[in-house]
PDB file of N, CA and C in Angstrom:
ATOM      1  N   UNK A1413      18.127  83.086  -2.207  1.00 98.00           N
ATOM      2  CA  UNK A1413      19.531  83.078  -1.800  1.00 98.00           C
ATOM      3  C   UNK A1413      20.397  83.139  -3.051  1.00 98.00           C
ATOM      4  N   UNK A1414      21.747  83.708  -3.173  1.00 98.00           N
ATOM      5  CA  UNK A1414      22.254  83.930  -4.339  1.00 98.00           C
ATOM      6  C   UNK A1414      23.521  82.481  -4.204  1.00 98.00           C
ATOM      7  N   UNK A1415      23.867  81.925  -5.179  1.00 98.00           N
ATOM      8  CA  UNK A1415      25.004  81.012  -5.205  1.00 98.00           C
ATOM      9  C   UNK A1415      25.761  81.293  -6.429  1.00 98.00           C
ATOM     10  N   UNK A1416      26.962  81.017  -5.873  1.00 98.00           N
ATOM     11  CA  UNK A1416      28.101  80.754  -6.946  1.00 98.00           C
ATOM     12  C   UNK A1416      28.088  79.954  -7.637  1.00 98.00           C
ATOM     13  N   UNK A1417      28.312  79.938  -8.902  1.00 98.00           N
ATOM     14  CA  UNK A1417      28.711  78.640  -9.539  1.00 98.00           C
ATOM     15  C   UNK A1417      29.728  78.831 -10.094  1.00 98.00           C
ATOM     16  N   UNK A1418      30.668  77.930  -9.751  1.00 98.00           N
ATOM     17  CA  UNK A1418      31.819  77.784 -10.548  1.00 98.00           C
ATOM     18  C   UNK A1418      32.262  76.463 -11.324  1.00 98.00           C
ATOM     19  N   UNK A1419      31.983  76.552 -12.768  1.00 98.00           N
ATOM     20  CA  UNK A1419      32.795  75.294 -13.572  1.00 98.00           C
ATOM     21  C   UNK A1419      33.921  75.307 -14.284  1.00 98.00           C
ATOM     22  N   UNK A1420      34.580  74.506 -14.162  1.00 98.00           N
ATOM     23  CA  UNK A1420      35.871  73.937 -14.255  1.00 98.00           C
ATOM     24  C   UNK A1420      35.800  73.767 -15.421  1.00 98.00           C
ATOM     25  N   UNK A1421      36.968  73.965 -16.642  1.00 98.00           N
ATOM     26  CA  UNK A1421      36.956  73.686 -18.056  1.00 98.00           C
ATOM     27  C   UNK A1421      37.525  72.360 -18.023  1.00 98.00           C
ATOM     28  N   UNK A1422      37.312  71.535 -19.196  1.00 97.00           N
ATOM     29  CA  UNK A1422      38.363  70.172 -19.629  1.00 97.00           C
ATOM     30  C   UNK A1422      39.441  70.972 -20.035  1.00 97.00           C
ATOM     31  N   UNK A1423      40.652  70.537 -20.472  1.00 96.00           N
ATOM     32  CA  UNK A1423      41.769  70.920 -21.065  1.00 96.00           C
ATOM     33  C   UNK A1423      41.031  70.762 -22.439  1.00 96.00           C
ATOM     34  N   UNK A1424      41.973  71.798 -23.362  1.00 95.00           N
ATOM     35  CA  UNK A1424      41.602  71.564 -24.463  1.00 95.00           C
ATOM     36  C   UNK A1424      40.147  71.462 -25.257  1.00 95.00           C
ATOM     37  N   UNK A1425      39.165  72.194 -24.404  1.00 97.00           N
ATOM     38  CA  UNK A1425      37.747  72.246 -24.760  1.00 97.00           C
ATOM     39  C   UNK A1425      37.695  73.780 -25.526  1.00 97.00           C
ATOM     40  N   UNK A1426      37.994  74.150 -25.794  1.00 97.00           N
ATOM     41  CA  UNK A1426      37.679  75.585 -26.198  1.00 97.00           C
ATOM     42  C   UNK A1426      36.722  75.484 -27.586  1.00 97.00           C
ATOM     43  N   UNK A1427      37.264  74.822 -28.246  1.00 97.00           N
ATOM     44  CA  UNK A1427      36.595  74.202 -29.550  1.00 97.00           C
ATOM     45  C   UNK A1427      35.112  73.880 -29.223  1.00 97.00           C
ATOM     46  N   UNK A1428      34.620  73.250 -28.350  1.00 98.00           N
ATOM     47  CA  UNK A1428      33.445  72.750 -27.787  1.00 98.00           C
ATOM     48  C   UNK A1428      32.863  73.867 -26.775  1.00 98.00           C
ATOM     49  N   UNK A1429      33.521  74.589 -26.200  1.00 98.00           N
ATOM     50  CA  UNK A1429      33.175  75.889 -25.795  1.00 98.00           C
ATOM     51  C   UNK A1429      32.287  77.230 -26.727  1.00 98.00           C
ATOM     52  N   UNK A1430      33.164  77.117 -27.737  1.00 97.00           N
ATOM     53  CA  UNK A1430      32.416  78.028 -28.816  1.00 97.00           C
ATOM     54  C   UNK A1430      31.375  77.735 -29.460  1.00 97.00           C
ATOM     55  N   UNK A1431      31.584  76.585 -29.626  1.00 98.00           N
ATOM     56  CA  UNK A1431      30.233  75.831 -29.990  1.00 98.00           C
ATOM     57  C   UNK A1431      29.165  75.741 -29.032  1.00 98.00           C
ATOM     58  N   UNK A1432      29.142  75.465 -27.960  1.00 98.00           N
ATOM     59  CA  UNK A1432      27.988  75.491 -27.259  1.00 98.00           C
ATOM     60  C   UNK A1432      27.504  76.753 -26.155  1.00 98.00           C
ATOM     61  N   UNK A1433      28.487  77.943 -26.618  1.00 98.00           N
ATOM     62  CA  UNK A1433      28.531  79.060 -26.249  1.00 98.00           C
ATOM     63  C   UNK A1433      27.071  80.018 -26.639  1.00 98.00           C
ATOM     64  N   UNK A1434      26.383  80.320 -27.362  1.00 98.00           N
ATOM     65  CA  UNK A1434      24.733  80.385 -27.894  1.00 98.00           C
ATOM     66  C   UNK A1434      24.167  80.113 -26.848  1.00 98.00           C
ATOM     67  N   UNK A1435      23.962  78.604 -26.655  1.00 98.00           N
ATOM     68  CA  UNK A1435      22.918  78.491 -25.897  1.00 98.00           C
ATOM     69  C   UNK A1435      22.931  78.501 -24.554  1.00 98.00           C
ATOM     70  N   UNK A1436      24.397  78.430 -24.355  1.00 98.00           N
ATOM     71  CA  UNK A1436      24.797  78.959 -22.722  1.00 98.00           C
ATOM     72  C   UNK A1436      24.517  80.344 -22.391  1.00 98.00           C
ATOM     73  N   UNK A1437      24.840  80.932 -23.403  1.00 98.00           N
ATOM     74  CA  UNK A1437      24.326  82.433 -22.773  1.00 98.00           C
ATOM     75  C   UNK A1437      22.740  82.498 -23.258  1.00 98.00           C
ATOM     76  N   UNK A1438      22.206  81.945 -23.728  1.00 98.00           N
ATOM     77  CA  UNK A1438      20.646  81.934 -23.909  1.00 98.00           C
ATOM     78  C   UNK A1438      20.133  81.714 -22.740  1.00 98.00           C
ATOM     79  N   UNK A1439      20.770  80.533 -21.795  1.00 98.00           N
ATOM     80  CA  UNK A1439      20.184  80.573 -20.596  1.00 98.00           C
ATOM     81  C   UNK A1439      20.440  81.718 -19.723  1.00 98.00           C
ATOM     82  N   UNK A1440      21.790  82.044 -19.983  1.00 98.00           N
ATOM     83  CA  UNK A1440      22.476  83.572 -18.736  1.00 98.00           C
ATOM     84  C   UNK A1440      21.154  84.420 -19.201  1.00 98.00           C
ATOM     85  N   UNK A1441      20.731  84.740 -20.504  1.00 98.00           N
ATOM     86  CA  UNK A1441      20.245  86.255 -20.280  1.00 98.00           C
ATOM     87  C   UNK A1441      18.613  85.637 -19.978  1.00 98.00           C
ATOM     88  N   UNK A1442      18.220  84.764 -19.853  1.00 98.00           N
ATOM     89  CA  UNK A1442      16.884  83.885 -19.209  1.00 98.00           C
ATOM     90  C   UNK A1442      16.965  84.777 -17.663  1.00 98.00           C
ATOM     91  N   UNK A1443      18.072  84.125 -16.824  1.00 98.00           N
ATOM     92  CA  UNK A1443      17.946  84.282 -15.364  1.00 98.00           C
ATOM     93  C   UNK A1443      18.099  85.633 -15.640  1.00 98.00           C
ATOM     94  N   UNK A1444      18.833  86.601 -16.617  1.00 98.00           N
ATOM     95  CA  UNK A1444      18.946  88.075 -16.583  1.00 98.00           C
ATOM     96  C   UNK A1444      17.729  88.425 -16.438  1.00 98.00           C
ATOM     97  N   UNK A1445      16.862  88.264 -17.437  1.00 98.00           N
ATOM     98  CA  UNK A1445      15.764  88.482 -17.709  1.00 98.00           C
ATOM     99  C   UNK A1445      14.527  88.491 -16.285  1.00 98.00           C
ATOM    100  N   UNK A1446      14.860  87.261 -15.885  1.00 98.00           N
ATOM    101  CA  UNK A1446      14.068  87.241 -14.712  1.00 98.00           C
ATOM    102  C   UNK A1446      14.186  87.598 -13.340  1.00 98.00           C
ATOM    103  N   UNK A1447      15.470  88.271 -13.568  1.00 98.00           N
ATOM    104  CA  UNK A1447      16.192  89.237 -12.454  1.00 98.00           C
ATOM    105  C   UNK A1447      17.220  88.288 -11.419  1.00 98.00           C
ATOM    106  N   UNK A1448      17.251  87.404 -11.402  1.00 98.00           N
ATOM    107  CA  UNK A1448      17.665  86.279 -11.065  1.00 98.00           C
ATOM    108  C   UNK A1448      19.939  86.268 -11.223  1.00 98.00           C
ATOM    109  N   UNK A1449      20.187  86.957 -12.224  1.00 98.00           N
ATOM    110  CA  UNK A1449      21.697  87.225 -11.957  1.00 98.00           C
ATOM    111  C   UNK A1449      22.387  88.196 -11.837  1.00 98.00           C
ATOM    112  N   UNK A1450      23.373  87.811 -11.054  1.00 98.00           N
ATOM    113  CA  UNK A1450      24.454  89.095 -10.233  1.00 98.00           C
ATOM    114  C   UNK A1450      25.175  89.151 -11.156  1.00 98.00           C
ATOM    115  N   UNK A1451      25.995  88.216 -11.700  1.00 98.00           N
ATOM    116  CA  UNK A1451      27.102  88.414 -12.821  1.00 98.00           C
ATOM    117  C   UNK A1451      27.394  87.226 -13.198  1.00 98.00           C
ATOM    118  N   UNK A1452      28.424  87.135 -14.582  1.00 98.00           N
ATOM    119  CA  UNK A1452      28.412  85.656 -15.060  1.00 98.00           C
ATOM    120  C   UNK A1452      29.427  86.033 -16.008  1.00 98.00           C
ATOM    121  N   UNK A1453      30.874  85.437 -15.885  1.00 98.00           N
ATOM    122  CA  UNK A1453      31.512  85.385 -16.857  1.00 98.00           C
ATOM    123  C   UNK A1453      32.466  84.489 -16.965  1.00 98.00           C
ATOM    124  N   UNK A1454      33.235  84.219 -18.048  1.00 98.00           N
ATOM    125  CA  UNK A1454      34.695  83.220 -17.956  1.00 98.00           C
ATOM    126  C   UNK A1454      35.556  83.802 -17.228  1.00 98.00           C
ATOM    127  N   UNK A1455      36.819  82.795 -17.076  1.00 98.00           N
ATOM    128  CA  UNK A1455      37.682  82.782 -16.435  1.00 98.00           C
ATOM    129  C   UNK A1455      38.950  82.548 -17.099  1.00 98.00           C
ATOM    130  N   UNK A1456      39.659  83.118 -18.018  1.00 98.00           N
ATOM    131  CA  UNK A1456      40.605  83.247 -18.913  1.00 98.00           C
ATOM    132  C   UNK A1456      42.041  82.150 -18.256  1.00 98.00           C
ATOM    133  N   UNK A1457      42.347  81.578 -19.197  1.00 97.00           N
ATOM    134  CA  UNK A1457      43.601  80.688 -19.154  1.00 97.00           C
ATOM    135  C   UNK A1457      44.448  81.506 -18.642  1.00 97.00           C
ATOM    136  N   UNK A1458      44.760  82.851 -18.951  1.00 97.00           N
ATOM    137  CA  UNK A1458      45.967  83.345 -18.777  1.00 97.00           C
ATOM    138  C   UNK A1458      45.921  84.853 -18.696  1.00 97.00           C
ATOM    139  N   UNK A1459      46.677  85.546 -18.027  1.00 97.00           N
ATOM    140  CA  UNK A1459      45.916  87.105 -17.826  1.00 97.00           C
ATOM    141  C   UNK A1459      45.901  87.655 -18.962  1.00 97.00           C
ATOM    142  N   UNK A1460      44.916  87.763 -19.678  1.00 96.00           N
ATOM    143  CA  UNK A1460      44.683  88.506 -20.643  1.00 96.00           C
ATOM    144  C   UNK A1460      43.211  88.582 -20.712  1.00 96.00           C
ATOM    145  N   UNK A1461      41.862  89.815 -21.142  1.00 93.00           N
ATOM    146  CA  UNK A1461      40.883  89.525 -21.449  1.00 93.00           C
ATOM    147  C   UNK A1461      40.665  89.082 -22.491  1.00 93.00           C
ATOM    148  N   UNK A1462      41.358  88.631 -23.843  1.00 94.00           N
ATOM    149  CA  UNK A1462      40.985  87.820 -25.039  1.00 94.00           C
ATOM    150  C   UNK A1462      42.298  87.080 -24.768  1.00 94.00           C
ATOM    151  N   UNK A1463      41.791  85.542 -24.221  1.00 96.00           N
ATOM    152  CA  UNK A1463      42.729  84.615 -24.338  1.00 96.00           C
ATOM    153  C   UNK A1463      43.494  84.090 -25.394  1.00 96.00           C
ATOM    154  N   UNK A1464      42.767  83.994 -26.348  1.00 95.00           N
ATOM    155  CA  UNK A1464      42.954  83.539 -28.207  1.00 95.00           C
ATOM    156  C   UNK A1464      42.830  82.045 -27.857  1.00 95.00           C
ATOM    157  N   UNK A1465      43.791  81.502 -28.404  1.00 96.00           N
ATOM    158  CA  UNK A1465      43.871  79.739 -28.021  1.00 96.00           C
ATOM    159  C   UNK A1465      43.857  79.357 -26.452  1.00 96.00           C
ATOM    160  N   UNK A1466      44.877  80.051 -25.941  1.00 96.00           N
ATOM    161  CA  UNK A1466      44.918  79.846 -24.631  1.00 96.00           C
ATOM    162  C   UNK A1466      43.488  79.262 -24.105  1.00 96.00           C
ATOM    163  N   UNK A1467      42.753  79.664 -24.282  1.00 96.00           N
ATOM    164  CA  UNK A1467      41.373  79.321 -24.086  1.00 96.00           C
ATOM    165  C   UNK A1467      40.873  79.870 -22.456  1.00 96.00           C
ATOM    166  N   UNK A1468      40.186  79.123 -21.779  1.00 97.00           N
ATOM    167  CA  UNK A1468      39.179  79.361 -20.528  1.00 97.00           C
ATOM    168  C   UNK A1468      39.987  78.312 -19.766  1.00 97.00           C
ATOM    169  N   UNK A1469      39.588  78.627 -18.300  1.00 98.00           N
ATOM    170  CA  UNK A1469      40.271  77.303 -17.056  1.00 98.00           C
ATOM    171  C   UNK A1469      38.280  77.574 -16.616  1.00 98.00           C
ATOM    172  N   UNK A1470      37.034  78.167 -16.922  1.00 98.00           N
ATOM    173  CA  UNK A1470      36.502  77.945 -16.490  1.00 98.00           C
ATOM    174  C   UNK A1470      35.339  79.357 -16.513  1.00 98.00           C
ATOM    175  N   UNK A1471      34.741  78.942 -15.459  1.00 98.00           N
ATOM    176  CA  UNK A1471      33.812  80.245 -15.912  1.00 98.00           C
ATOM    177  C   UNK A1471      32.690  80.474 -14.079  1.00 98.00           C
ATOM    178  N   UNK A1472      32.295  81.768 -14.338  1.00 98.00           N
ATOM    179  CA  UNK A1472      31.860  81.831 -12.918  1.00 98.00           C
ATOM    180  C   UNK A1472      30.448  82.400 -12.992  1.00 98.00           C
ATOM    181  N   UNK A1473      29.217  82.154 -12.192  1.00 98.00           N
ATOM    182  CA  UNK A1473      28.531  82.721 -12.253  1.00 98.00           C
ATOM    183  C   UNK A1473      27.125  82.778 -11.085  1.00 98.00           C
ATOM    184  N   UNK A1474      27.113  83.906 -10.590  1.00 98.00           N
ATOM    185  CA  UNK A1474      26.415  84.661  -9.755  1.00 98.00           C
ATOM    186  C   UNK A1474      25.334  84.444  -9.571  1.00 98.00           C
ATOM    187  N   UNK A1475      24.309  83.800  -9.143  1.00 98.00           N
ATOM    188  CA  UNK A1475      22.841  83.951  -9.440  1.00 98.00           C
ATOM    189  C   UNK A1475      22.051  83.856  -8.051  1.00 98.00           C
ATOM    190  N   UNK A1476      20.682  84.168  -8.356  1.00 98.00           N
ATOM    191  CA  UNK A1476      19.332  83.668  -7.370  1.00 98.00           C
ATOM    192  C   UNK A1476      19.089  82.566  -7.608  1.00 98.00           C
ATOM    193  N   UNK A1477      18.823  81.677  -6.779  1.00 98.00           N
ATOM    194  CA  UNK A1477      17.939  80.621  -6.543  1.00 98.00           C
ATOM    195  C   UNK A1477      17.172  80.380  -5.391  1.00 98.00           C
ATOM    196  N   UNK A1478      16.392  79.542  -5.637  1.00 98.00           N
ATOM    197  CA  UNK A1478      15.296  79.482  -4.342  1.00 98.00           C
ATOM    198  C   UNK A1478      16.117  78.471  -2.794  1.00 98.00           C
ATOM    199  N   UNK A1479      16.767  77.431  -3.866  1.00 98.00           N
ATOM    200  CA  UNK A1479      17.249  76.618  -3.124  1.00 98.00           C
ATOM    201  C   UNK A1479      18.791  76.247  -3.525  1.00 98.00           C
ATOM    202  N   UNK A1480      19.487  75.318  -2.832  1.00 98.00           N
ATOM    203  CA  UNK A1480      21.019  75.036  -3.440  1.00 98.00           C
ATOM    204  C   UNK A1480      20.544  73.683  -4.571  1.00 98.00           C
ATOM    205  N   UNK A1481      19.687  73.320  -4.204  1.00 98.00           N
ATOM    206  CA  UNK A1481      19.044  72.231  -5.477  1.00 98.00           C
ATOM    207  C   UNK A1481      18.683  72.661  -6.330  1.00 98.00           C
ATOM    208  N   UNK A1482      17.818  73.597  -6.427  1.00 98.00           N
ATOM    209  CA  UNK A1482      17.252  74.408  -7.685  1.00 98.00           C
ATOM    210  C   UNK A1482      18.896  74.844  -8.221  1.00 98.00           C
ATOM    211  N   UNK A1483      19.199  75.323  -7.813  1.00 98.00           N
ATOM    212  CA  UNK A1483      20.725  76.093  -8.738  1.00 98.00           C
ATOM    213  C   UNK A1483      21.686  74.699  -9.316  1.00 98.00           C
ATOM    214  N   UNK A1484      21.775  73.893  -8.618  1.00 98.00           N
ATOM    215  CA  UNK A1484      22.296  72.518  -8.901  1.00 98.00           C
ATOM    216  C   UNK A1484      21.844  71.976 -10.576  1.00 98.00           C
ATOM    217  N   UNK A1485      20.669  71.929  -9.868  1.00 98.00           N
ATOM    218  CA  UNK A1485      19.630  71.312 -11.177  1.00 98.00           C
ATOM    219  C   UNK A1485      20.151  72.521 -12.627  1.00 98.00           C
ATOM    220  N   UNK A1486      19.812  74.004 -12.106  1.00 98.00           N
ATOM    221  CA  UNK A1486      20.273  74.669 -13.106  1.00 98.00           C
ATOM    222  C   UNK A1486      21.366  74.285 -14.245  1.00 98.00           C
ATOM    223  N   UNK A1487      22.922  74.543 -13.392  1.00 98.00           N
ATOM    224  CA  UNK A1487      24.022  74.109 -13.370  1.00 98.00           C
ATOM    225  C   UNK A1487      23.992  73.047 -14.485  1.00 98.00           C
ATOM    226  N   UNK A1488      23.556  71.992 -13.870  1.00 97.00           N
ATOM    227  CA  UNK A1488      23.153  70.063 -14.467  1.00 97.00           C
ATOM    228  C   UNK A1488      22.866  70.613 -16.099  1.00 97.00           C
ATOM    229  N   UNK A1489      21.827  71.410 -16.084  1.00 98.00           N
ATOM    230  CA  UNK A1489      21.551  71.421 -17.071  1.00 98.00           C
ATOM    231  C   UNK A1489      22.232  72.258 -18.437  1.00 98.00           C
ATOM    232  N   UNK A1490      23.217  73.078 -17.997  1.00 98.00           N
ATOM    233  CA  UNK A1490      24.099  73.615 -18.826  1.00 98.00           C
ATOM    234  C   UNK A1490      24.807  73.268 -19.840  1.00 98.00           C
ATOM    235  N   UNK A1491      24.545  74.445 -21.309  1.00 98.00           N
ATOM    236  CA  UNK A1491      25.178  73.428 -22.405  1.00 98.00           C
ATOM    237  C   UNK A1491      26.407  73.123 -22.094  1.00 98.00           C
ATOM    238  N   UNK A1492      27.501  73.887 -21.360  1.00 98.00           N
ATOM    239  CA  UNK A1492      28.841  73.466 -21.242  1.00 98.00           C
ATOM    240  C   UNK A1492      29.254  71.723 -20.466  1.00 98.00           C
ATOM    241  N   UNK A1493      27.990  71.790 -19.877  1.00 98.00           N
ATOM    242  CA  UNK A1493      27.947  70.206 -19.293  1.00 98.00           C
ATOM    243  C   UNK A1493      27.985  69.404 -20.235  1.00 98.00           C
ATOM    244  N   UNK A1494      26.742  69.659 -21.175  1.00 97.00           N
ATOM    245  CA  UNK A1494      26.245  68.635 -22.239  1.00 97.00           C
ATOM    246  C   UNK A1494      27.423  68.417 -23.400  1.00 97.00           C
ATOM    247  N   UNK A1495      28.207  69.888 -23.920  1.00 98.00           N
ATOM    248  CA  UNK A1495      29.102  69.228 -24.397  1.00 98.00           C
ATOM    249  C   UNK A1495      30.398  69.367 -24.282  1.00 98.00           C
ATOM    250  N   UNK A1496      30.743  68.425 -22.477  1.00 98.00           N
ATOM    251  CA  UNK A1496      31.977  68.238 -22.131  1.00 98.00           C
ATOM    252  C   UNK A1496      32.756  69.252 -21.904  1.00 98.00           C
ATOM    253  N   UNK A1497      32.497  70.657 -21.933  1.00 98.00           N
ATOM    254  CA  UNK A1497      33.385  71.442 -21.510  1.00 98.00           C
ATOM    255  C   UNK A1497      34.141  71.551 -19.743  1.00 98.00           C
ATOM    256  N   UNK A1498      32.809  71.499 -18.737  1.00 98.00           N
ATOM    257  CA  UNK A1498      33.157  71.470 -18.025  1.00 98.00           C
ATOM    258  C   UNK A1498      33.374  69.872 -16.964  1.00 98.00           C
ATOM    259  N   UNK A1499      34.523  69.778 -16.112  1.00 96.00           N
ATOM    260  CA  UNK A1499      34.633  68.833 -16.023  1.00 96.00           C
ATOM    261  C   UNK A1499      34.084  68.669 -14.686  1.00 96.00           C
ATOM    262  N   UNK A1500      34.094  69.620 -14.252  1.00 97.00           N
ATOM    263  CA  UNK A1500      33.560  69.935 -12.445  1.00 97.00           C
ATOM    264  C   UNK A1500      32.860  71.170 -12.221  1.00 97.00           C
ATOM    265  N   UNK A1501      31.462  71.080 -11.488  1.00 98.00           N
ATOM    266  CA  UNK A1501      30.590  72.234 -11.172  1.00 98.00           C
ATOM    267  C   UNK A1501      30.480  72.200  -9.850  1.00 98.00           C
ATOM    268  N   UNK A1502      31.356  73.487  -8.744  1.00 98.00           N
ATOM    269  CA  UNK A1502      31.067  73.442  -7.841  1.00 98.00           C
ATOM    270  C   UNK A1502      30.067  74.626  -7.634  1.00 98.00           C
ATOM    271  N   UNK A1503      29.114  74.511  -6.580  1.00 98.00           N
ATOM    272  CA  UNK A1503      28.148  75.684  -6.057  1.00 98.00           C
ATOM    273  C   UNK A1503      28.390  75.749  -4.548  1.00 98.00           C
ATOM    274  N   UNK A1504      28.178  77.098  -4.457  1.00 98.00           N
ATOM    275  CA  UNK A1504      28.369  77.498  -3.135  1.00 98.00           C
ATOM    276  C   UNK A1504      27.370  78.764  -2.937  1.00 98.00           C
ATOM    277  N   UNK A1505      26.919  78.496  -1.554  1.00 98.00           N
ATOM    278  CA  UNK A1505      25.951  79.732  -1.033  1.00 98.00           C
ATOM    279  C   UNK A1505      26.926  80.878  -1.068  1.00 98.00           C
ATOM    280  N   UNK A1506      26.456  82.058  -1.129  1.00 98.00           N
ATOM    281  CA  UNK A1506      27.108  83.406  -1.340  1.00 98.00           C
ATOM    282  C   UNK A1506      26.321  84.375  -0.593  1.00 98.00           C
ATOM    283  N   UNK A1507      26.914  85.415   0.294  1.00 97.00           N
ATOM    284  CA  UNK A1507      26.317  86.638   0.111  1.00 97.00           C
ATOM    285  C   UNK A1507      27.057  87.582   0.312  1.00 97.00           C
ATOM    286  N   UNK A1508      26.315  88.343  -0.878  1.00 96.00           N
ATOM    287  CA  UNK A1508      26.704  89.996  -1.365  1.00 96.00           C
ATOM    288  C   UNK A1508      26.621  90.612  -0.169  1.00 96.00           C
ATOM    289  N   UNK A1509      28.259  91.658  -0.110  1.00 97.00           N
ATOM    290  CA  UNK A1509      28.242  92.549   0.691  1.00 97.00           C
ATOM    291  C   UNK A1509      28.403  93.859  -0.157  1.00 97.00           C
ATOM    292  N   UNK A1510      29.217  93.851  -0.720  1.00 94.00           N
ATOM    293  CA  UNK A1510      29.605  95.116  -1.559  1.00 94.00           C
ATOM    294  C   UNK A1510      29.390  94.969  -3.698  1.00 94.00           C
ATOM    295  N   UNK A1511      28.874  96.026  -4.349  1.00 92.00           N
ATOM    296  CA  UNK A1511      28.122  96.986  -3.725  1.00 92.00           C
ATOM    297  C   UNK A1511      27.231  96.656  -3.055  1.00 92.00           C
ATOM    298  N   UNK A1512      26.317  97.176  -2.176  1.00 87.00           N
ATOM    299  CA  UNK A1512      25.177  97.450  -1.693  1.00 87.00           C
ATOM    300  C   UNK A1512      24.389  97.618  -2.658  1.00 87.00           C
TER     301      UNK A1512
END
């Protein structure tokens, strides 16, 4: 089943964002790798695609999992968790209609 994940930035994390930005996408291109994601990206402070300071309100991302626990657990384990970026991880079941 594919779920959403969506986490919520702290205010003022961007600093701690970049920093633990490496190994967050070390895990994205993991599930890439294992065919496992639809898409995965931030969510810009402000309409622009290079926020600068403005920073992130958050970030979204697409994936397979077996279960809504397995993706949970995923989630849990994210560097943006570990350092404080995000303040809230919601998941939600999803399904793709378009493209096909």
């Amino acid at each position: 089943m594919l779920y959403a994940i969506l986490g919520r930035d702290a205010p003022n994390s961007l600093e701690q964002r970049l920093a633990a930005r490496p190994a967050h996408l070390e895990r994205l291109n993991m599930l890439l790798t294992e065919g496992q994601l639809i898409l995965a990206g931030p969510l810009p402070a402000i309409d622009s695609p290079d926020p600068g300071p403005a920073g992130f309100q958050g970030s979204l991302v697409v994936a397979e999992f077996a279960t809504i626990e397995e993706a949970r657990a995923w989630a849990d384990a994210d560097p943006y968790v570990a350092a404080g970026v995000y303040t809230a991880v919601e998941i939600y079941p999803f399904r793709k209609v378009l493209p096909a």
